Amino acid sequence: MPYTPGEQPKEQQYIKLNTNENAYAPPAGAARYLQSALEHAQLYPDPECTVLRRKMAALTGLHEDEIIFTNGSDEILNFAFMAFCDADTGAAFPDITYGFYPVFAALNGVPYAEIPLREDFTVAVEDYCRIGKTIFLANPNAPTGLSLSKADIERILTANPDNVVVIDEAYADFGTWSAVELVDKYENLLVTGTFSKSRSGAGLRLGYGFASAALIKDLNTIRFATNPYNINALSMAAGLAVLEEEAATRAACEAIKKTRRQAIEAFRALGFDCTDSQANFIFVKHPHIGGERLYRLLKERGILVRHFSPERIKDYNRITIGTEAQMQVLLNTVKDILDDENCTSKTNNE
């Protein structure tokens, strides 16, 4: 079963709150970098991503040989399944998490275990200790938005010294700590990230990984065996421009966090259950309207959110945090739907 991406409809204009794109545009300076790259587009891009790695090393405090850039974080996740899993060393990840993990496992012929989250959607850390598998954990998790603590991740790392632990930090900049600070402490840690979320670069297809030099060497072996020119010159140039404007990235993240807090409060006031998301989305359900019905009614009114069909989460919808104006339109529309469905009176009578 292939991965199913979020809807990208062309037939009409929607308020798109379904694919966790950043509500804010990348820095204006990116255009200048792109123009410069275009002037040399007849040449192959630098397969070492030298300038990007140097800049990221300066931002993170890591060595350049502890950093790899890939075509989106999906590519490095696939590389991790290829490099660190096989028929004897399978993979393990939560039963509710990023939908590409089982796809990559199946694609690479890797046996895998889907470990159930607790009833409150938190990760049962003890279930990942001494399991003899390569572990994949999104932190914060998707679609729940919940995070693991530093102590939890260190417990998993120390309990699995002979296996790689992959911490997928696609959403970490929106509220949780980063495991990058543990890279020099644990040889079995791989941290992955992306420009698609906090750095407003979903269209760039630019991802990265942080790990010991030995693990990065293994990943580069696979990269050079598949596509050494995996980062095109335009993405490389735009990525550097974004890293040069780190303050703008942080400001956009703070704006999204503020809007997220407001959205959670507003949805809870309307009777919704909401997880304490630390990502650029919220995960909500209402006791008197099903998740799929709410999704369809919102779509009819020009608003896209993400609905998932697995039994445990079928009553929930994942809603990307948009601008304050977009979120206000969403909330007004949700209120109208609840009124039309007689859900408001039911909630008030409880």
PDB file of N, CA, C and O in Angstrom, residues 254-298:
ATOM      1  N   GLU A 254       7.191  31.097  16.331  1.00  0.00           N
ATOM      2  CA  GLU A 254       6.527  31.671  17.501  1.00  0.00           C
ATOM      3  C   GLU A 254       5.116  32.145  17.153  1.00  0.00           C
ATOM      4  O   GLU A 254       4.180  31.988  17.952  1.00  0.00           O
ATOM      5  N   ALA A 255       4.943  32.709  15.964  1.00  0.00           N
ATOM      6  CA  ALA A 255       3.608  33.144  15.547  1.00  0.00           C
ATOM      7  C   ALA A 255       2.670  31.945  15.412  1.00  0.00           C
ATOM      8  O   ALA A 255       1.498  32.011  15.824  1.00  0.00           O
ATOM      9  N   ILE A 256       3.173  30.857  14.858  1.00  0.00           N
ATOM     10  CA  ILE A 256       2.357  29.652  14.708  1.00  0.00           C
ATOM     11  C   ILE A 256       2.023  29.053  16.069  1.00  0.00           C
ATOM     12  O   ILE A 256       0.884  28.610  16.306  1.00  0.00           O
ATOM     13  N   LYS A 257       2.967  29.054  16.990  1.00  0.00           N
ATOM     14  CA  LYS A 257       2.705  28.534  18.339  1.00  0.00           C
ATOM     15  C   LYS A 257       1.624  29.354  19.043  1.00  0.00           C
ATOM     16  O   LYS A 257       0.746  28.803  19.710  1.00  0.00           O
ATOM     17  N   LYS A 258       1.684  30.668  18.864  1.00  0.00           N
ATOM     18  CA  LYS A 258       0.656  31.529  19.463  1.00  0.00           C
ATOM     19  C   LYS A 258      -0.726  31.217  18.879  1.00  0.00           C
ATOM     20  O   LYS A 258      -1.711  31.055  19.619  1.00  0.00           O
ATOM     21  N   THR A 259      -0.794  31.103  17.560  1.00  0.00           N
ATOM     22  CA  THR A 259      -2.069  30.799  16.911  1.00  0.00           C
ATOM     23  C   THR A 259      -2.555  29.407  17.310  1.00  0.00           C
ATOM     24  O   THR A 259      -3.759  29.187  17.474  1.00  0.00           O
ATOM     25  N   ARG A 260      -1.627  28.475  17.476  1.00  0.00           N
ATOM     26  CA  ARG A 260      -2.000  27.127  17.913  1.00  0.00           C
ATOM     27  C   ARG A 260      -2.641  27.155  19.294  1.00  0.00           C
ATOM     28  O   ARG A 260      -3.664  26.501  19.538  1.00  0.00           O
ATOM     29  N   ARG A 261      -2.040  27.889  20.205  1.00  0.00           N
ATOM     30  CA  ARG A 261      -2.624  27.986  21.560  1.00  0.00           C
ATOM     31  C   ARG A 261      -4.039  28.554  21.497  1.00  0.00           C
ATOM     32  O   ARG A 261      -4.955  28.061  22.174  1.00  0.00           O
ATOM     33  N   GLN A 262      -4.219  29.596  20.708  1.00  0.00           N
ATOM     34  CA  GLN A 262      -5.533  30.203  20.573  1.00  0.00           C
ATOM     35  C   GLN A 262      -6.534  29.224  19.965  1.00  0.00           C
ATOM     36  O   GLN A 262      -7.698  29.150  20.392  1.00  0.00           O
ATOM     37  N   ALA A 263      -6.089  28.458  18.970  1.00  0.00           N
ATOM     38  CA  ALA A 263      -6.974  27.509  18.311  1.00  0.00           C
ATOM     39  C   ALA A 263      -7.403  26.391  19.265  1.00  0.00           C
ATOM     40  O   ALA A 263      -8.580  25.997  19.288  1.00  0.00           O
ATOM     41  N   ILE A 264      -6.461  25.874  20.042  1.00  0.00           N
ATOM     42  CA  ILE A 264      -6.801  24.814  20.989  1.00  0.00           C
ATOM     43  C   ILE A 264      -7.827  25.314  22.001  1.00  0.00           C
ATOM     44  O   ILE A 264      -8.819  24.629  22.298  1.00  0.00           O
ATOM     45  N   GLU A 265      -7.617  26.521  22.517  1.00  0.00           N
ATOM     46  CA  GLU A 265      -8.579  27.087  23.469  1.00  0.00           C
ATOM     47  C   GLU A 265      -9.952  27.242  22.834  1.00  0.00           C
ATOM     48  O   GLU A 265     -10.985  26.914  23.437  1.00  0.00           O
ATOM     49  N   ALA A 266      -9.988  27.718  21.583  1.00  0.00           N
ATOM     50  CA  ALA A 266     -11.265  27.943  20.905  1.00  0.00           C
ATOM     51  C   ALA A 266     -11.979  26.629  20.615  1.00  0.00           C
ATOM     52  O   ALA A 266     -13.207  26.525  20.799  1.00  0.00           O
ATOM     53  N   PHE A 267     -11.248  25.625  20.170  1.00  0.00           N
ATOM     54  CA  PHE A 267     -11.880  24.343  19.879  1.00  0.00           C
ATOM     55  C   PHE A 267     -12.380  23.667  21.159  1.00  0.00           C
ATOM     56  O   PHE A 267     -13.455  23.059  21.171  1.00  0.00           O
ATOM     57  N   ARG A 268     -11.610  23.774  22.220  1.00  0.00           N
ATOM     58  CA  ARG A 268     -12.072  23.194  23.489  1.00  0.00           C
ATOM     59  C   ARG A 268     -13.323  23.904  23.983  1.00  0.00           C
ATOM     60  O   ARG A 268     -14.227  23.274  24.533  1.00  0.00           O
ATOM     61  N   ALA A 269     -13.400  25.200  23.761  1.00  0.00           N
ATOM     62  CA  ALA A 269     -14.599  25.949  24.157  1.00  0.00           C
ATOM     63  C   ALA A 269     -15.826  25.501  23.370  1.00  0.00           C
ATOM     64  O   ALA A 269     -16.963  25.630  23.843  1.00  0.00           O
ATOM     65  N   LEU A 270     -15.602  24.951  22.176  1.00  0.00           N
ATOM     66  CA  LEU A 270     -16.700  24.445  21.354  1.00  0.00           C
ATOM     67  C   LEU A 270     -17.035  22.983  21.662  1.00  0.00           C
ATOM     68  O   LEU A 270     -17.873  22.383  20.984  1.00  0.00           O
ATOM     69  N   GLY A 271     -16.382  22.423  22.664  1.00  0.00           N
ATOM     70  CA  GLY A 271     -16.680  21.052  23.067  1.00  0.00           C
ATOM     71  C   GLY A 271     -15.778  19.996  22.470  1.00  0.00           C
ATOM     72  O   GLY A 271     -16.018  18.796  22.650  1.00  0.00           O
ATOM     73  N   PHE A 272     -14.736  20.396  21.757  1.00  0.00           N
ATOM     74  CA  PHE A 272     -13.825  19.436  21.140  1.00  0.00           C
ATOM     75  C   PHE A 272     -12.809  18.912  22.151  1.00  0.00           C
ATOM     76  O   PHE A 272     -12.398  19.623  23.073  1.00  0.00           O
ATOM     77  N   ASP A 273     -12.422  17.655  21.960  1.00  0.00           N
ATOM     78  CA  ASP A 273     -11.252  17.106  22.630  1.00  0.00           C
ATOM     79  C   ASP A 273     -10.048  17.420  21.753  1.00  0.00           C
ATOM     80  O   ASP A 273     -10.069  17.162  20.549  1.00  0.00           O
ATOM     81  N   CYS A 274      -8.975  17.962  22.346  1.00  0.00           N
ATOM     82  CA  CYS A 274      -7.766  18.314  21.608  1.00  0.00           C
ATOM     83  C   CYS A 274      -6.556  17.765  22.344  1.00  0.00           C
ATOM     84  O   CYS A 274      -6.466  17.898  23.572  1.00  0.00           O
ATOM     85  N   THR A 275      -5.645  17.163  21.623  1.00  0.00           N
ATOM     86  CA  THR A 275      -4.383  16.785  22.238  1.00  0.00           C
ATOM     87  C   THR A 275      -3.550  18.044  22.505  1.00  0.00           C
ATOM     88  O   THR A 275      -3.810  19.095  21.923  1.00  0.00           O
ATOM     89  N   ASP A 276      -2.561  17.918  23.351  1.00  0.00           N
ATOM     90  CA  ASP A 276      -1.659  19.044  23.637  1.00  0.00           C
ATOM     91  C   ASP A 276      -0.548  19.072  22.583  1.00  0.00           C
ATOM     92  O   ASP A 276       0.620  18.800  22.858  1.00  0.00           O
ATOM     93  N   SER A 277      -0.933  19.415  21.380  1.00  0.00           N
ATOM     94  CA  SER A 277      -0.011  19.355  20.252  1.00  0.00           C
ATOM     95  C   SER A 277       1.152  20.309  20.418  1.00  0.00           C
ATOM     96  O   SER A 277       1.004  21.456  20.834  1.00  0.00           O
ATOM     97  N   GLN A 278       2.342  19.815  20.026  1.00  0.00           N
ATOM     98  CA  GLN A 278       3.549  20.628  19.994  1.00  0.00           C
ATOM     99  C   GLN A 278       4.031  20.828  18.559  1.00  0.00           C
ATOM    100  O   GLN A 278       5.186  21.171  18.321  1.00  0.00           O
ATOM    101  N   ALA A 279       3.132  20.612  17.602  1.00  0.00           N
ATOM    102  CA  ALA A 279       3.473  20.730  16.183  1.00  0.00           C
ATOM    103  C   ALA A 279       2.728  21.902  15.560  1.00  0.00           C
ATOM    104  O   ALA A 279       2.081  22.683  16.268  1.00  0.00           O
ATOM    105  N   ASN A 280       2.792  22.031  14.242  1.00  0.00           N
ATOM    106  CA  ASN A 280       2.069  23.116  13.581  1.00  0.00           C
ATOM    107  C   ASN A 280       0.690  22.643  13.110  1.00  0.00           C
ATOM    108  O   ASN A 280       0.197  23.053  12.064  1.00  0.00           O
ATOM    109  N   PHE A 281       0.101  21.791  13.900  1.00  0.00           N
ATOM    110  CA  PHE A 281      -1.255  21.318  13.651  1.00  0.00           C
ATOM    111  C   PHE A 281      -1.889  20.951  14.988  1.00  0.00           C
ATOM    112  O   PHE A 281      -1.196  20.821  16.011  1.00  0.00           O
ATOM    113  N   ILE A 282      -3.202  20.810  14.985  1.00  0.00           N
ATOM    114  CA  ILE A 282      -3.918  20.312  16.155  1.00  0.00           C
ATOM    115  C   ILE A 282      -4.685  19.061  15.750  1.00  0.00           C
ATOM    116  O   ILE A 282      -4.945  18.827  14.565  1.00  0.00           O
ATOM    117  N   PHE A 283      -5.027  18.263  16.730  1.00  0.00           N
ATOM    118  CA  PHE A 283      -5.687  16.975  16.517  1.00  0.00           C
ATOM    119  C   PHE A 283      -6.939  16.972  17.372  1.00  0.00           C
ATOM    120  O   PHE A 283      -6.856  16.985  18.599  1.00  0.00           O
ATOM    121  N   VAL A 284      -8.106  17.005  16.723  1.00  0.00           N
ATOM    122  CA  VAL A 284      -9.337  17.304  17.453  1.00  0.00           C
ATOM    123  C   VAL A 284     -10.458  16.330  17.090  1.00  0.00           C
ATOM    124  O   VAL A 284     -10.507  15.784  15.984  1.00  0.00           O
ATOM    125  N   LYS A 285     -11.364  16.139  18.052  1.00  0.00           N
ATOM    126  CA  LYS A 285     -12.601  15.405  17.774  1.00  0.00           C
ATOM    127  C   LYS A 285     -13.720  16.001  18.613  1.00  0.00           C
ATOM    128  O   LYS A 285     -13.495  16.568  19.696  1.00  0.00           O
ATOM    129  N   HIS A 286     -14.951  15.863  18.113  1.00  0.00           N
ATOM    130  CA  HIS A 286     -16.133  16.353  18.822  1.00  0.00           C
ATOM    131  C   HIS A 286     -17.007  15.159  19.189  1.00  0.00           C
ATOM    132  O   HIS A 286     -17.149  14.223  18.386  1.00  0.00           O
ATOM    133  N   PRO A 287     -17.585  15.150  20.381  1.00  0.00           N
ATOM    134  CA  PRO A 287     -18.372  13.978  20.797  1.00  0.00           C
ATOM    135  C   PRO A 287     -19.643  13.751  20.000  1.00  0.00           C
ATOM    136  O   PRO A 287     -20.217  12.658  20.053  1.00  0.00           O
ATOM    137  N   HIS A 288     -20.105  14.757  19.248  1.00  0.00           N
ATOM    138  CA  HIS A 288     -21.403  14.634  18.591  1.00  0.00           C
ATOM    139  C   HIS A 288     -21.367  14.753  17.069  1.00  0.00           C
ATOM    140  O   HIS A 288     -22.427  14.866  16.445  1.00  0.00           O
ATOM    141  N   ILE A 289     -20.169  14.731  16.492  1.00  0.00           N
ATOM    142  CA  ILE A 289     -20.074  14.702  15.035  1.00  0.00           C
ATOM    143  C   ILE A 289     -18.828  13.914  14.653  1.00  0.00           C
ATOM    144  O   ILE A 289     -17.753  14.122  15.213  1.00  0.00           O
ATOM    145  N   GLY A 290     -18.981  12.963  13.752  1.00  0.00           N
ATOM    146  CA  GLY A 290     -17.867  12.112  13.365  1.00  0.00           C
ATOM    147  C   GLY A 290     -16.786  12.875  12.621  1.00  0.00           C
ATOM    148  O   GLY A 290     -17.048  13.902  11.979  1.00  0.00           O
ATOM    149  N   GLY A 291     -15.579  12.355  12.683  1.00  0.00           N
ATOM    150  CA  GLY A 291     -14.464  13.023  12.030  1.00  0.00           C
ATOM    151  C   GLY A 291     -14.630  13.108  10.528  1.00  0.00           C
ATOM    152  O   GLY A 291     -14.343  14.152   9.924  1.00  0.00           O
ATOM    153  N   GLU A 292     -15.086  12.044   9.903  1.00  0.00           N
ATOM    154  CA  GLU A 292     -15.247  12.074   8.455  1.00  0.00           C
ATOM    155  C   GLU A 292     -16.347  13.039   8.037  1.00  0.00           C
ATOM    156  O   GLU A 292     -16.208  13.775   7.045  1.00  0.00           O
ATOM    157  N   ARG A 293     -17.448  13.089   8.796  1.00  0.00           N
ATOM    158  CA  ARG A 293     -18.530  14.007   8.438  1.00  0.00           C
ATOM    159  C   ARG A 293     -18.067  15.467   8.575  1.00  0.00           C
ATOM    160  O   ARG A 293     -18.344  16.299   7.699  1.00  0.00           O
ATOM    161  N   LEU A 294     -17.367  15.778   9.645  1.00  0.00           N
ATOM    162  CA  LEU A 294     -16.873  17.140   9.807  1.00  0.00           C
ATOM    163  C   LEU A 294     -15.920  17.495   8.673  1.00  0.00           C
ATOM    164  O   LEU A 294     -15.989  18.599   8.107  1.00  0.00           O
ATOM    165  N   TYR A 295     -15.040  16.568   8.333  1.00  0.00           N
ATOM    166  CA  TYR A 295     -14.109  16.791   7.214  1.00  0.00           C
ATOM    167  C   TYR A 295     -14.870  17.106   5.924  1.00  0.00           C
ATOM    168  O   TYR A 295     -14.535  18.061   5.211  1.00  0.00           O
ATOM    169  N   ARG A 296     -15.900  16.332   5.626  1.00  0.00           N
ATOM    170  CA  ARG A 296     -16.643  16.519   4.373  1.00  0.00           C
ATOM    171  C   ARG A 296     -17.439  17.826   4.385  1.00  0.00           C
ATOM    172  O   ARG A 296     -17.523  18.527   3.359  1.00  0.00           O
ATOM    173  N   LEU A 297     -18.018  18.162   5.521  1.00  0.00           N
ATOM    174  CA  LEU A 297     -18.783  19.407   5.603  1.00  0.00           C
ATOM    175  C   LEU A 297     -17.871  20.624   5.480  1.00  0.00           C
ATOM    176  O   LEU A 297     -18.244  21.634   4.858  1.00  0.00           O
ATOM    177  N   LEU A 298     -16.677  20.538   6.049  1.00  0.00           N
ATOM    178  CA  LEU A 298     -15.710  21.626   5.892  1.00  0.00           C
ATOM    179  C   LEU A 298     -15.264  21.739   4.439  1.00  0.00           C
ATOM    180  O   LEU A 298     -15.156  22.848   3.894  1.00  0.00           O
TER     181      LEU A 298
END
